[in-house]
Amino acid sequence: TLASKWLKKVELFFIQFLTISFLIHIDFLNKLNTNVSSYTYLCHNLMEIKSKMFSYLKFWLKSSNQHGLHSPFVYNYLTKGLYEVKNQSDKKQLNWILKSINYFNPNKIFVCDASKNQLVQFHQKQTEFFEDADLIFINSNSGFDLDELISKMNSEQLLFICNEKYQSSLQRKLQNDDSVIVLVDFYVGSLISKRTEQLKQNFFLRL
């Protein structure tokens, strides 16, 4: 397809860019008489940057905004809860979380240990049991049994998976899970719902 051909051209450009950057840094380190471990560290960082760049680029090509959305639930959440609200943090993921909490206005939220410090202002709403929560926030690497968690959710609860690193395999698994009725992939994280008011749909949306 045209998109895949364009993606290959962009990928080739970034490979060339990163190669040139790597060689420039190697030359700089040679002049400083830096040891081999620094080369390895630099190479690892450049490959990590390349991986993140292409991961987001692939997501961006298949994602969209509010135009063309056929789910009132997702449309209202995206426009009224995220797009039309003033940013509350410089960090995109935290900004998404804070806006979501304010929009859905839950009675109780469950937050995994890794994120509790970021949501201290909602301390009074936090519960230790996800079964009691309206909104559930977990990190993608938190160690939770995701299958079990989703199976125990009811149709009124919303699950937010906050990505430490974007995992295409996890997204495919969620897309193919018949119990997941609504999956909204924002790249920095995903919203999951088992609501019964609509047919199963997957969305890829930009923040």
PDB file of C-alpha atoms in Angstrom:
ATOM      1  CA  THR A   1       0.000   0.000   0.000  1.00  0.00           C
ATOM      2  CA  LEU A   2       0.970   3.670  -0.309  1.00  0.00           C
ATOM      3  CA  ALA A   3       1.226   4.044   3.470  1.00  0.00           C
ATOM      4  CA  SER A   4       3.582   1.054   3.819  1.00  0.00           C
ATOM      5  CA  LYS A   5       5.825   2.350   0.995  1.00  0.00           C
ATOM      6  CA  TRP A   6       5.954   5.769   2.648  1.00  0.00           C
ATOM      7  CA  LEU A   7       6.757   4.155   5.992  1.00  0.00           C
ATOM      8  CA  LYS A   8       9.682   2.267   4.455  1.00  0.00           C
ATOM      9  CA  LYS A   9      11.090   5.506   3.019  1.00  0.00           C
ATOM     10  CA  VAL A  10      10.792   7.235   6.388  1.00  0.00           C
ATOM     11  CA  GLU A  11      12.374   4.228   8.094  1.00  0.00           C
ATOM     12  CA  LEU A  12      15.326   4.322   5.679  1.00  0.00           C
ATOM     13  CA  PHE A  13      15.789   8.045   6.343  1.00  0.00           C
ATOM     14  CA  PHE A  14      15.874   7.571  10.109  1.00  0.00           C
ATOM     15  CA  ILE A  15      18.275   4.632   9.818  1.00  0.00           C
ATOM     16  CA  GLN A  16      20.640   6.824   7.813  1.00  0.00           C
ATOM     17  CA  PHE A  17      20.172   9.700  10.264  1.00  0.00           C
ATOM     18  CA  LEU A  18      20.884   7.501  13.279  1.00  0.00           C
ATOM     19  CA  THR A  19      23.904   5.918  11.577  1.00  0.00           C
ATOM     20  CA  ILE A  20      25.424   9.319  10.861  1.00  0.00           C
ATOM     21  CA  SER A  21      24.670  10.466  14.420  1.00  0.00           C
ATOM     22  CA  PHE A  22      26.278   7.322  15.773  1.00  0.00           C
ATOM     23  CA  LEU A  23      29.441   7.817  13.722  1.00  0.00           C
ATOM     24  CA  ILE A  24      29.699  11.455  14.816  1.00  0.00           C
ATOM     25  CA  HIS A  25      29.404  10.423  18.474  1.00  0.00           C
ATOM     26  CA  ILE A  26      31.948   7.639  18.012  1.00  0.00           C
ATOM     27  CA  ASP A  27      34.407  10.098  16.480  1.00  0.00           C
ATOM     28  CA  PHE A  28      33.808  12.460  19.396  1.00  0.00           C
ATOM     29  CA  LEU A  29      34.405   9.693  21.916  1.00  0.00           C
ATOM     30  CA  ASN A  30      37.578   8.640  20.129  1.00  0.00           C
ATOM     31  CA  LYS A  31      38.929  12.151  20.484  1.00  0.00           C
ATOM     32  CA  LEU A  32      38.192  11.995  24.186  1.00  0.00           C
ATOM     33  CA  ASN A  33      39.867   8.579  24.375  1.00  0.00           C
ATOM     34  CA  THR A  34      36.709   7.108  25.932  1.00  0.00           C
ATOM     35  CA  ASN A  35      36.568   3.362  26.620  1.00  0.00           C
ATOM     36  CA  VAL A  36      34.536   0.715  24.783  1.00  0.00           C
ATOM     37  CA  SER A  37      31.769   0.625  27.389  1.00  0.00           C
ATOM     38  CA  SER A  38      30.788   4.172  26.385  1.00  0.00           C
ATOM     39  CA  TYR A  39      30.449   3.015  22.766  1.00  0.00           C
ATOM     40  CA  THR A  40      28.127   0.230  23.881  1.00  0.00           C
ATOM     41  CA  TYR A  41      26.056   2.601  25.997  1.00  0.00           C
ATOM     42  CA  LEU A  42      25.756   5.084  23.133  1.00  0.00           C
ATOM     43  CA  CYS A  43      24.799   2.374  20.650  1.00  0.00           C
ATOM     44  CA  HIS A  44      22.124   1.062  23.012  1.00  0.00           C
ATOM     45  CA  ASN A  45      20.657   4.548  23.470  1.00  0.00           C
ATOM     46  CA  LEU A  46      20.532   5.214  19.738  1.00  0.00           C
ATOM     47  CA  MET A  47      18.803   1.898  19.059  1.00  0.00           C
ATOM     48  CA  GLU A  48      16.330   2.625  21.849  1.00  0.00           C
ATOM     49  CA  ILE A  49      15.532   6.025  20.322  1.00  0.00           C
ATOM     50  CA  LYS A  50      15.078   4.404  16.896  1.00  0.00           C
ATOM     51  CA  SER A  51      12.735   1.791  18.349  1.00  0.00           C
ATOM     52  CA  LYS A  52      10.559   4.402  20.071  1.00  0.00           C
ATOM     53  CA  MET A  53      10.443   6.623  17.002  1.00  0.00           C
ATOM     54  CA  PHE A  54       9.232   3.854  14.713  1.00  0.00           C
ATOM     55  CA  SER A  55       6.850   2.495  17.293  1.00  0.00           C
ATOM     56  CA  TYR A  56       5.097   5.849  17.533  1.00  0.00           C
ATOM     57  CA  LEU A  57       5.284   6.449  13.780  1.00  0.00           C
ATOM     58  CA  LYS A  58       3.446   3.177  13.081  1.00  0.00           C
ATOM     59  CA  PHE A  59       0.833   4.096  15.678  1.00  0.00           C
ATOM     60  CA  TRP A  60       0.429   7.609  14.251  1.00  0.00           C
ATOM     61  CA  LEU A  61      -0.204   6.288  10.726  1.00  0.00           C
ATOM     62  CA  LYS A  62      -3.166   4.172  11.832  1.00  0.00           C
ATOM     63  CA  SER A  63      -4.526   6.557  14.476  1.00  0.00           C
ATOM     64  CA  SER A  64      -6.985   9.425  14.118  1.00  0.00           C
ATOM     65  CA  ASN A  65      -8.792  12.119  16.098  1.00  0.00           C
ATOM     66  CA  GLN A  66     -12.490  12.684  16.770  1.00  0.00           C
ATOM     67  CA  HIS A  67     -13.480  12.847  13.098  1.00  0.00           C
ATOM     68  CA  GLY A  68     -15.277   9.742  11.928  1.00  0.00           C
ATOM     69  CA  LEU A  69     -15.904   8.306  15.387  1.00  0.00           C
ATOM     70  CA  HIS A  70     -19.151   6.348  15.516  1.00  0.00           C
ATOM     71  CA  SER A  71     -19.220   5.778  19.258  1.00  0.00           C
ATOM     72  CA  PRO A  72     -20.902   8.596  21.263  1.00  0.00           C
ATOM     73  CA  PHE A  73     -19.208   7.277  24.406  1.00  0.00           C
ATOM     74  CA  VAL A  74     -15.713   7.556  22.918  1.00  0.00           C
ATOM     75  CA  TYR A  75     -16.477  10.774  21.011  1.00  0.00           C
ATOM     76  CA  ASN A  76     -17.672  12.617  24.120  1.00  0.00           C
ATOM     77  CA  TYR A  77     -14.782  11.306  26.195  1.00  0.00           C
ATOM     78  CA  LEU A  78     -12.237  12.381  23.578  1.00  0.00           C
ATOM     79  CA  THR A  79     -13.665  15.833  22.851  1.00  0.00           C
ATOM     80  CA  LYS A  80     -15.195  16.934  26.163  1.00  0.00           C
ATOM     81  CA  GLY A  81     -12.878  15.022  28.480  1.00  0.00           C
ATOM     82  CA  LEU A  82      -9.514  15.310  26.718  1.00  0.00           C
ATOM     83  CA  TYR A  83      -9.355  17.737  23.768  1.00  0.00           C
ATOM     84  CA  GLU A  84     -11.404  20.602  25.194  1.00  0.00           C
ATOM     85  CA  VAL A  85      -9.852  20.559  28.667  1.00  0.00           C
ATOM     86  CA  LYS A  86      -6.787  22.548  29.684  1.00  0.00           C
ATOM     87  CA  ASN A  87      -3.649  20.473  30.208  1.00  0.00           C
ATOM     88  CA  GLN A  88      -2.885  19.643  33.820  1.00  0.00           C
ATOM     89  CA  SER A  89       0.618  18.233  33.390  1.00  0.00           C
ATOM     90  CA  ASP A  90       3.565  18.465  30.986  1.00  0.00           C
ATOM     91  CA  LYS A  91       3.703  14.676  30.934  1.00  0.00           C
ATOM     92  CA  LYS A  92       1.326  13.321  28.303  1.00  0.00           C
ATOM     93  CA  GLN A  93       0.462  10.114  30.155  1.00  0.00           C
ATOM     94  CA  LEU A  94      -0.195  11.828  33.484  1.00  0.00           C
ATOM     95  CA  ASN A  95      -2.196  14.518  31.706  1.00  0.00           C
ATOM     96  CA  TRP A  96      -4.361  11.777  30.140  1.00  0.00           C
ATOM     97  CA  ILE A  97      -4.914  10.151  33.546  1.00  0.00           C
ATOM     98  CA  LEU A  98      -5.838  13.391  35.330  1.00  0.00           C
ATOM     99  CA  LYS A  99      -8.230  14.520  32.602  1.00  0.00           C
ATOM    100  CA  SER A 100      -9.881  11.080  32.564  1.00  0.00           C
ATOM    101  CA  ILE A 101     -10.473  11.101  36.317  1.00  0.00           C
ATOM    102  CA  ASN A 102     -11.981  14.581  36.176  1.00  0.00           C
ATOM    103  CA  TYR A 103     -14.199  13.685  33.219  1.00  0.00           C
ATOM    104  CA  PHE A 104     -15.596  10.416  34.585  1.00  0.00           C
ATOM    105  CA  ASN A 105     -15.767  11.788  38.165  1.00  0.00           C
ATOM    106  CA  PRO A 106     -15.591   8.383  39.906  1.00  0.00           C
ATOM    107  CA  ASN A 107     -16.571   7.625  43.487  1.00  0.00           C
ATOM    108  CA  LYS A 108     -13.639   5.259  43.902  1.00  0.00           C
ATOM    109  CA  ILE A 109     -10.437   4.610  41.972  1.00  0.00           C
ATOM    110  CA  PHE A 110      -7.913   1.813  42.207  1.00  0.00           C
ATOM    111  CA  VAL A 111      -4.304   2.795  41.521  1.00  0.00           C
ATOM    112  CA  CYS A 112      -1.402   0.357  41.417  1.00  0.00           C
ATOM    113  CA  ASP A 113       1.504   1.189  43.738  1.00  0.00           C
ATOM    114  CA  ALA A 114       3.724   2.600  40.975  1.00  0.00           C
ATOM    115  CA  SER A 115       1.294   5.444  40.221  1.00  0.00           C
ATOM    116  CA  LYS A 116      -0.026   6.363  43.691  1.00  0.00           C
ATOM    117  CA  ASN A 117       2.424   9.215  44.229  1.00  0.00           C
ATOM    118  CA  GLN A 118       1.321  10.886  40.980  1.00  0.00           C
ATOM    119  CA  LEU A 119      -2.338  10.870  42.049  1.00  0.00           C
ATOM    120  CA  VAL A 120      -1.959  12.011  45.634  1.00  0.00           C
ATOM    121  CA  GLN A 121      -4.682  14.658  45.151  1.00  0.00           C
ATOM    122  CA  PHE A 122      -7.170  11.811  44.700  1.00  0.00           C
ATOM    123  CA  HIS A 123      -6.066  10.013  47.855  1.00  0.00           C
ATOM    124  CA  GLN A 124      -9.522  10.124  49.437  1.00  0.00           C
ATOM    125  CA  LYS A 125     -11.040   8.383  46.422  1.00  0.00           C
ATOM    126  CA  GLN A 126      -8.518   5.561  46.308  1.00  0.00           C
ATOM    127  CA  THR A 127      -9.455   2.040  47.346  1.00  0.00           C
ATOM    128  CA  GLU A 128      -7.247  -0.994  47.916  1.00  0.00           C
ATOM    129  CA  PHE A 129      -9.605  -3.307  46.047  1.00  0.00           C
ATOM    130  CA  PHE A 130     -10.140  -2.954  42.320  1.00  0.00           C
ATOM    131  CA  GLU A 131     -13.529  -4.670  42.635  1.00  0.00           C
ATOM    132  CA  ASP A 132     -14.781  -1.559  44.490  1.00  0.00           C
ATOM    133  CA  ALA A 133     -13.423   0.974  42.001  1.00  0.00           C
ATOM    134  CA  ASP A 134     -15.154   2.793  39.163  1.00  0.00           C
ATOM    135  CA  LEU A 135     -11.822   3.489  37.471  1.00  0.00           C
ATOM    136  CA  ILE A 136      -8.866   1.090  37.615  1.00  0.00           C
ATOM    137  CA  PHE A 137      -5.327   2.274  36.824  1.00  0.00           C
ATOM    138  CA  ILE A 138      -2.478  -0.193  36.367  1.00  0.00           C
ATOM    139  CA  ASN A 139       0.938  -0.041  34.750  1.00  0.00           C
ATOM    140  CA  SER A 140       1.567  -2.324  31.792  1.00  0.00           C
ATOM    141  CA  ASN A 141       4.488  -3.924  33.663  1.00  0.00           C
ATOM    142  CA  SER A 142       2.815  -4.020  37.082  1.00  0.00           C
ATOM    143  CA  GLY A 143       2.619  -7.813  37.196  1.00  0.00           C
ATOM    144  CA  PHE A 144      -1.169  -7.924  37.366  1.00  0.00           C
ATOM    145  CA  ASP A 145      -2.836 -10.909  35.742  1.00  0.00           C
ATOM    146  CA  LEU A 146      -4.580  -8.884  33.045  1.00  0.00           C
ATOM    147  CA  ASP A 147      -6.812 -11.738  31.890  1.00  0.00           C
ATOM    148  CA  GLU A 148      -8.094 -12.316  35.405  1.00  0.00           C
ATOM    149  CA  LEU A 149      -8.557  -8.605  36.038  1.00  0.00           C
ATOM    150  CA  ILE A 150     -10.612  -8.116  32.875  1.00  0.00           C
ATOM    151  CA  SER A 151     -12.678 -11.219  33.573  1.00  0.00           C
ATOM    152  CA  LYS A 152     -13.635  -9.842  37.019  1.00  0.00           C
ATOM    153  CA  MET A 153     -14.538  -6.361  35.769  1.00  0.00           C
ATOM    154  CA  ASN A 154     -18.175  -5.408  35.424  1.00  0.00           C
ATOM    155  CA  SER A 155     -19.697  -3.379  32.579  1.00  0.00           C
ATOM    156  CA  GLU A 156     -19.628  -0.153  34.616  1.00  0.00           C
ATOM    157  CA  GLN A 157     -15.913  -0.211  35.422  1.00  0.00           C
ATOM    158  CA  LEU A 158     -13.200   1.309  33.242  1.00  0.00           C
ATOM    159  CA  LEU A 159      -9.657  -0.020  33.100  1.00  0.00           C
ATOM    160  CA  PHE A 160      -6.721   2.236  32.210  1.00  0.00           C
ATOM    161  CA  ILE A 161      -3.466   0.518  31.263  1.00  0.00           C
ATOM    162  CA  CYS A 162      -0.570   2.974  31.503  1.00  0.00           C
ATOM    163  CA  ASN A 163       2.244   1.951  29.172  1.00  0.00           C
ATOM    164  CA  GLU A 164       5.809   1.984  30.404  1.00  0.00           C
ATOM    165  CA  LYS A 165       6.686   0.936  26.852  1.00  0.00           C
ATOM    166  CA  TYR A 166       4.292   0.460  23.965  1.00  0.00           C
ATOM    167  CA  GLN A 167       3.713  -3.243  23.324  1.00  0.00           C
ATOM    168  CA  SER A 168       2.091  -4.157  20.015  1.00  0.00           C
ATOM    169  CA  SER A 169       1.647  -7.738  21.176  1.00  0.00           C
ATOM    170  CA  LEU A 170      -0.392  -6.600  24.196  1.00  0.00           C
ATOM    171  CA  GLN A 171      -2.579  -4.392  22.007  1.00  0.00           C
ATOM    172  CA  ARG A 172      -3.263  -7.260  19.606  1.00  0.00           C
ATOM    173  CA  LYS A 173      -4.172  -9.492  22.525  1.00  0.00           C
ATOM    174  CA  LEU A 174      -6.639  -6.913  23.859  1.00  0.00           C
ATOM    175  CA  GLN A 175      -8.125  -6.352  20.399  1.00  0.00           C
ATOM    176  CA  ASN A 176      -8.810 -10.076  20.046  1.00  0.00           C
ATOM    177  CA  ASP A 177     -10.284 -10.459  23.527  1.00  0.00           C
ATOM    178  CA  ASP A 178     -14.031 -10.936  23.051  1.00  0.00           C
ATOM    179  CA  SER A 179     -14.745  -9.679  26.561  1.00  0.00           C
ATOM    180  CA  VAL A 180     -13.164  -6.304  25.756  1.00  0.00           C
ATOM    181  CA  ILE A 181     -15.988  -4.364  24.091  1.00  0.00           C
ATOM    182  CA  VAL A 182     -14.275  -0.980  23.832  1.00  0.00           C
ATOM    183  CA  LEU A 183     -10.516  -0.602  23.452  1.00  0.00           C
ATOM    184  CA  VAL A 184      -9.153   2.919  23.038  1.00  0.00           C
ATOM    185  CA  ASP A 185      -5.432   2.928  22.318  1.00  0.00           C
ATOM    186  CA  PHE A 186      -3.771   6.309  22.997  1.00  0.00           C
ATOM    187  CA  TYR A 187      -0.195   4.965  22.701  1.00  0.00           C
ATOM    188  CA  VAL A 188       0.722   6.217  26.187  1.00  0.00           C
ATOM    189  CA  GLY A 189      -1.991   3.940  27.505  1.00  0.00           C
ATOM    190  CA  SER A 190      -5.281   2.242  26.750  1.00  0.00           C
ATOM    191  CA  LEU A 191      -8.823   2.483  28.050  1.00  0.00           C
ATOM    192  CA  ILE A 192     -10.784  -0.766  28.302  1.00  0.00           C
ATOM    193  CA  SER A 193     -14.497  -1.173  28.864  1.00  0.00           C
ATOM    194  CA  LYS A 194     -16.927  -4.093  28.925  1.00  0.00           C
ATOM    195  CA  ARG A 195     -19.938  -1.811  28.442  1.00  0.00           C
ATOM    196  CA  THR A 196     -22.891  -3.541  26.829  1.00  0.00           C
ATOM    197  CA  GLU A 197     -24.403  -0.479  25.125  1.00  0.00           C
ATOM    198  CA  GLN A 198     -22.439  -0.912  21.899  1.00  0.00           C
ATOM    199  CA  LEU A 199     -20.789  -3.441  19.616  1.00  0.00           C
ATOM    200  CA  LYS A 200     -17.140  -4.413  20.033  1.00  0.00           C
ATOM    201  CA  GLN A 201     -14.844  -1.704  18.652  1.00  0.00           C
ATOM    202  CA  ASN A 202     -11.140  -0.828  18.701  1.00  0.00           C
ATOM    203  CA  PHE A 203      -9.952   2.769  18.419  1.00  0.00           C
ATOM    204  CA  PHE A 204      -6.501   4.264  17.851  1.00  0.00           C
ATOM    205  CA  LEU A 205      -6.606   7.911  18.874  1.00  0.00           C
ATOM    206  CA  ARG A 206      -4.077  10.720  19.218  1.00  0.00           C
ATOM    207  CA  LEU A 207      -3.869  12.843  22.337  1.00  0.00           C
TER     208      LEU A 207
END
